[in-house]
Amino acid sequence: MNITICVYHLHPFIVQQQQHFKSDFIAVSHRPFVRPSHQFARHFRMALRRLKKELAELNKELVMGYTAAPMDDGRDMYHWKASIKGPSESPYEGGTFHLDIVFRRDYPFTPPTVKFDTIIYHPNVGERGDICLDILKQMWAPSLTISKVLLSISSLLCDPNPNSALRQDIAIMYRDNREEYNRNAREWTKNHAMR
């Protein structure tokens, strides 16, 4: 069995209180030693395999309503561009909304960062394109895919959540004056998503 001894410098106060230690360095681990670079490489390969699999499934499904692909003709598998068609019977109908997706090297154990590139009038989308969606934060699970994320964002366009708004003024408009909200959303869609 390999034993790794990890040495950490203890805070001087702790050392002063723990006189029975002969040194101010102590910590032992029973785990086999794995070089950080090897661990990083393993996560990197796992993320890359997963992203390639998701891309193949997206291309196979040919889902109506959204598309996604890596940047630079597939040379950067960790940076994708996506687009979502405005859902029918919503104020976003007829628009195409572009998104920027960045995957960390430990994907799928951490969620991707997804932002709107297209300006949109929506309470759950910040001025810089940030999206307030639980599955992109605390409700993320490794079983989720980018296809499910895009479907959830499309659903959010149909059904905003004013209780977790990034833009309170738009959330208030959505709650208090739906007709004006729809008019503004249609106007912004026409000006920014129908080019």
Coordinates of C-alpha atoms in Angstrom, one line a residue:
M1 CA 0.0 0.0 0.0
N2 CA 1.3 3.4 -0.9
I3 CA 1.1 6.0 1.8
T4 CA 1.3 9.7 0.9
I5 CA 2.4 12.1 3.6
C6 CA 1.0 15.5 2.9
V7 CA 2.7 18.3 4.9
Y8 CA 0.8 21.5 5.8
H9 CA 2.0 24.4 7.8
L10 CA -0.2 24.9 10.8
H11 CA -1.2 28.3 12.0
P12 CA 1.2 29.6 14.8
F13 CA -1.7 29.8 17.2
I14 CA -2.5 26.2 16.8
V15 CA 1.1 25.2 17.2
Q16 CA 1.3 27.3 20.4
Q17 CA -1.8 25.5 21.8
Q18 CA -0.6 22.1 20.7
Q19 CA 2.7 21.8 22.5
H20 CA 2.7 18.0 22.4
F21 CA 3.4 18.2 18.6
K22 CA 7.1 18.1 18.0
S23 CA 6.8 20.1 14.8
D24 CA 4.3 22.5 13.4
F25 CA 4.1 20.4 10.3
I26 CA 1.7 17.4 10.4
A27 CA -0.9 15.7 8.3
V28 CA -1.1 12.2 6.9
S29 CA -3.2 10.8 4.1
H30 CA -3.7 7.1 3.3
R31 CA -4.8 7.8 -0.3
P32 CA -2.5 6.7 -3.1
F33 CA -0.5 9.6 -4.6
V34 CA -1.9 10.9 -7.8
R35 CA 0.0 13.7 -9.5
P36 CA -2.3 16.7 -10.0
S37 CA -1.3 16.8 -13.7
H38 CA -2.5 13.2 -14.1
Q39 CA -5.8 13.9 -12.4
F40 CA -6.3 17.0 -14.5
A41 CA -5.6 15.0 -17.7
R42 CA -8.1 12.3 -16.6
H43 CA -10.8 15.0 -16.1
F44 CA -9.9 16.6 -19.3
R45 CA -10.2 13.4 -21.3
M46 CA -13.5 12.6 -19.5
A47 CA -15.0 16.0 -20.3
L48 CA -13.8 15.8 -23.9
R49 CA -15.4 12.3 -24.4
R50 CA -18.7 13.6 -22.9
L51 CA -18.8 16.7 -25.1
K52 CA -18.1 14.7 -28.3
K53 CA -20.9 12.3 -27.3
E54 CA -23.3 15.2 -26.7
L55 CA -22.4 16.8 -30.0
A56 CA -23.0 13.5 -31.8
E57 CA -26.4 13.2 -30.1
L58 CA -27.4 16.8 -31.0
N59 CA -26.5 16.2 -34.6
K60 CA -28.4 12.9 -34.7
E61 CA -31.5 14.3 -33.0
L62 CA -31.8 17.4 -35.3
V63 CA -34.0 19.0 -32.7
M64 CA -36.3 21.7 -34.0
G65 CA -35.9 24.9 -32.0
Y66 CA -32.3 25.0 -31.1
T67 CA -28.8 24.2 -32.4
A68 CA -25.4 24.0 -30.7
A69 CA -21.8 23.4 -32.0
P70 CA -18.2 24.0 -30.9
M71 CA -16.5 27.2 -31.9
D72 CA -13.8 27.3 -34.7
D73 CA -15.2 24.3 -36.6
G74 CA -14.8 22.0 -33.7
R75 CA -11.3 23.0 -32.7
D76 CA -12.4 24.3 -29.3
M77 CA -14.7 21.7 -27.8
Y78 CA -14.9 23.7 -24.6
H79 CA -16.5 26.8 -26.2
W80 CA -19.7 26.4 -28.1
K81 CA -22.2 28.7 -29.8
A82 CA -25.9 27.9 -29.7
S83 CA -29.1 29.4 -31.0
I84 CA -32.7 29.1 -29.9
K85 CA -35.7 29.9 -32.0
G86 CA -38.3 32.0 -30.2
P87 CA -41.1 29.7 -29.1
S88 CA -44.3 30.0 -31.0
E89 CA -47.2 31.8 -29.3
S90 CA -44.6 33.7 -27.2
P91 CA -43.5 37.3 -27.5
Y92 CA -40.2 35.9 -28.8
E93 CA -41.7 34.1 -31.8
G94 CA -39.8 34.7 -35.0
G95 CA -36.6 35.6 -33.3
T96 CA -33.4 33.7 -33.2
F97 CA -31.4 34.1 -29.9
H98 CA -27.7 33.3 -29.9
L99 CA -26.0 31.9 -26.8
D100 CA -22.4 31.5 -25.7
I101 CA -21.6 28.3 -23.8
V102 CA -18.3 27.7 -22.0
F103 CA -17.6 24.3 -20.4
R104 CA -15.1 23.8 -17.6
R105 CA -12.5 21.1 -17.8
D106 CA -14.4 19.1 -15.1
Y107 CA -17.6 19.0 -17.1
P108 CA -20.1 17.3 -16.5
F109 CA -19.4 17.6 -12.8
T110 CA -19.8 21.4 -13.0
P111 CA -22.4 23.2 -15.1
P112 CA -21.5 25.0 -18.2
T113 CA -21.6 28.8 -18.2
V114 CA -24.4 29.9 -20.6
K115 CA -25.1 33.5 -21.6
F116 CA -27.3 35.1 -24.2
D117 CA -25.3 36.9 -26.9
T118 CA -28.6 38.4 -28.3
I119 CA -30.1 41.2 -26.3
I120 CA -33.5 39.9 -24.9
Y121 CA -36.2 41.5 -22.8
H122 CA -36.7 38.8 -20.1
P123 CA -36.8 38.9 -16.3
N124 CA -34.5 35.9 -15.9
V125 CA -31.8 37.2 -18.3
G126 CA -29.4 39.9 -17.0
E127 CA -28.1 42.9 -18.9
R128 CA -24.9 41.0 -19.8
G129 CA -26.7 37.9 -20.9
D130 CA -26.5 35.9 -17.6
I131 CA -29.3 33.4 -17.2
C132 CA -31.0 32.7 -13.8
L133 CA -31.9 29.0 -14.2
D134 CA -31.6 26.6 -11.3
I135 CA -30.1 23.8 -13.4
L136 CA -27.2 26.1 -14.3
K137 CA -26.5 26.6 -10.6
Q138 CA -27.5 24.6 -7.5
M139 CA -29.7 22.0 -9.3
W140 CA -27.0 21.0 -11.8
A141 CA -26.5 17.2 -12.1
P142 CA -23.9 15.4 -14.2
S143 CA -26.8 13.5 -15.9
L144 CA -28.0 16.8 -17.5
T145 CA -26.9 17.5 -21.1
I146 CA -26.5 20.7 -23.1
S147 CA -29.6 19.6 -25.1
K148 CA -31.6 19.6 -21.8
V149 CA -30.1 22.9 -20.9
L150 CA -31.2 24.5 -24.2
L151 CA -34.7 22.9 -23.9
S152 CA -34.9 24.4 -20.4
I153 CA -33.9 27.9 -21.6
S154 CA -36.5 27.6 -24.4
S155 CA -39.1 26.7 -21.8
L156 CA -38.0 29.7 -19.7
L157 CA -38.8 32.0 -22.7
C158 CA -42.4 30.7 -22.6
D159 CA -42.7 30.7 -18.8
P160 CA -40.5 33.4 -17.1
N161 CA -40.0 33.1 -13.3
P162 CA -40.4 36.5 -11.8
N163 CA -39.5 35.2 -8.4
S164 CA -35.9 34.6 -9.3
A165 CA -35.5 37.6 -11.6
L166 CA -32.2 39.2 -12.6
R167 CA -34.0 42.3 -13.8
Q168 CA -36.6 43.4 -11.2
D169 CA -38.1 46.1 -13.5
I170 CA -39.0 43.5 -16.1
A171 CA -40.2 41.0 -13.5
I172 CA -42.6 43.7 -12.1
M173 CA -43.8 44.5 -15.6
Y174 CA -44.4 40.7 -16.2
R175 CA -46.4 40.4 -13.0
D176 CA -48.3 43.6 -13.1
N177 CA -48.9 44.4 -16.8
R178 CA -48.5 41.3 -19.0
E179 CA -49.8 43.1 -22.1
E180 CA -47.0 45.8 -21.8
Y181 CA -44.4 43.1 -21.0
N182 CA -45.4 41.2 -24.2
R183 CA -45.3 44.3 -26.3
N184 CA -41.8 45.2 -25.0
A185 CA -40.6 41.6 -25.5
R186 CA -41.9 41.6 -29.1
E187 CA -40.3 44.9 -29.8
W188 CA -36.9 43.9 -28.5
T189 CA -37.2 40.6 -30.4
K190 CA -37.9 42.5 -33.6
N191 CA -35.0 44.9 -33.0
H192 CA -32.3 42.4 -31.8
A193 CA -33.3 38.8 -32.8
M194 CA -34.7 39.2 -36.3
R195 CA -31.6 40.4 -38.2

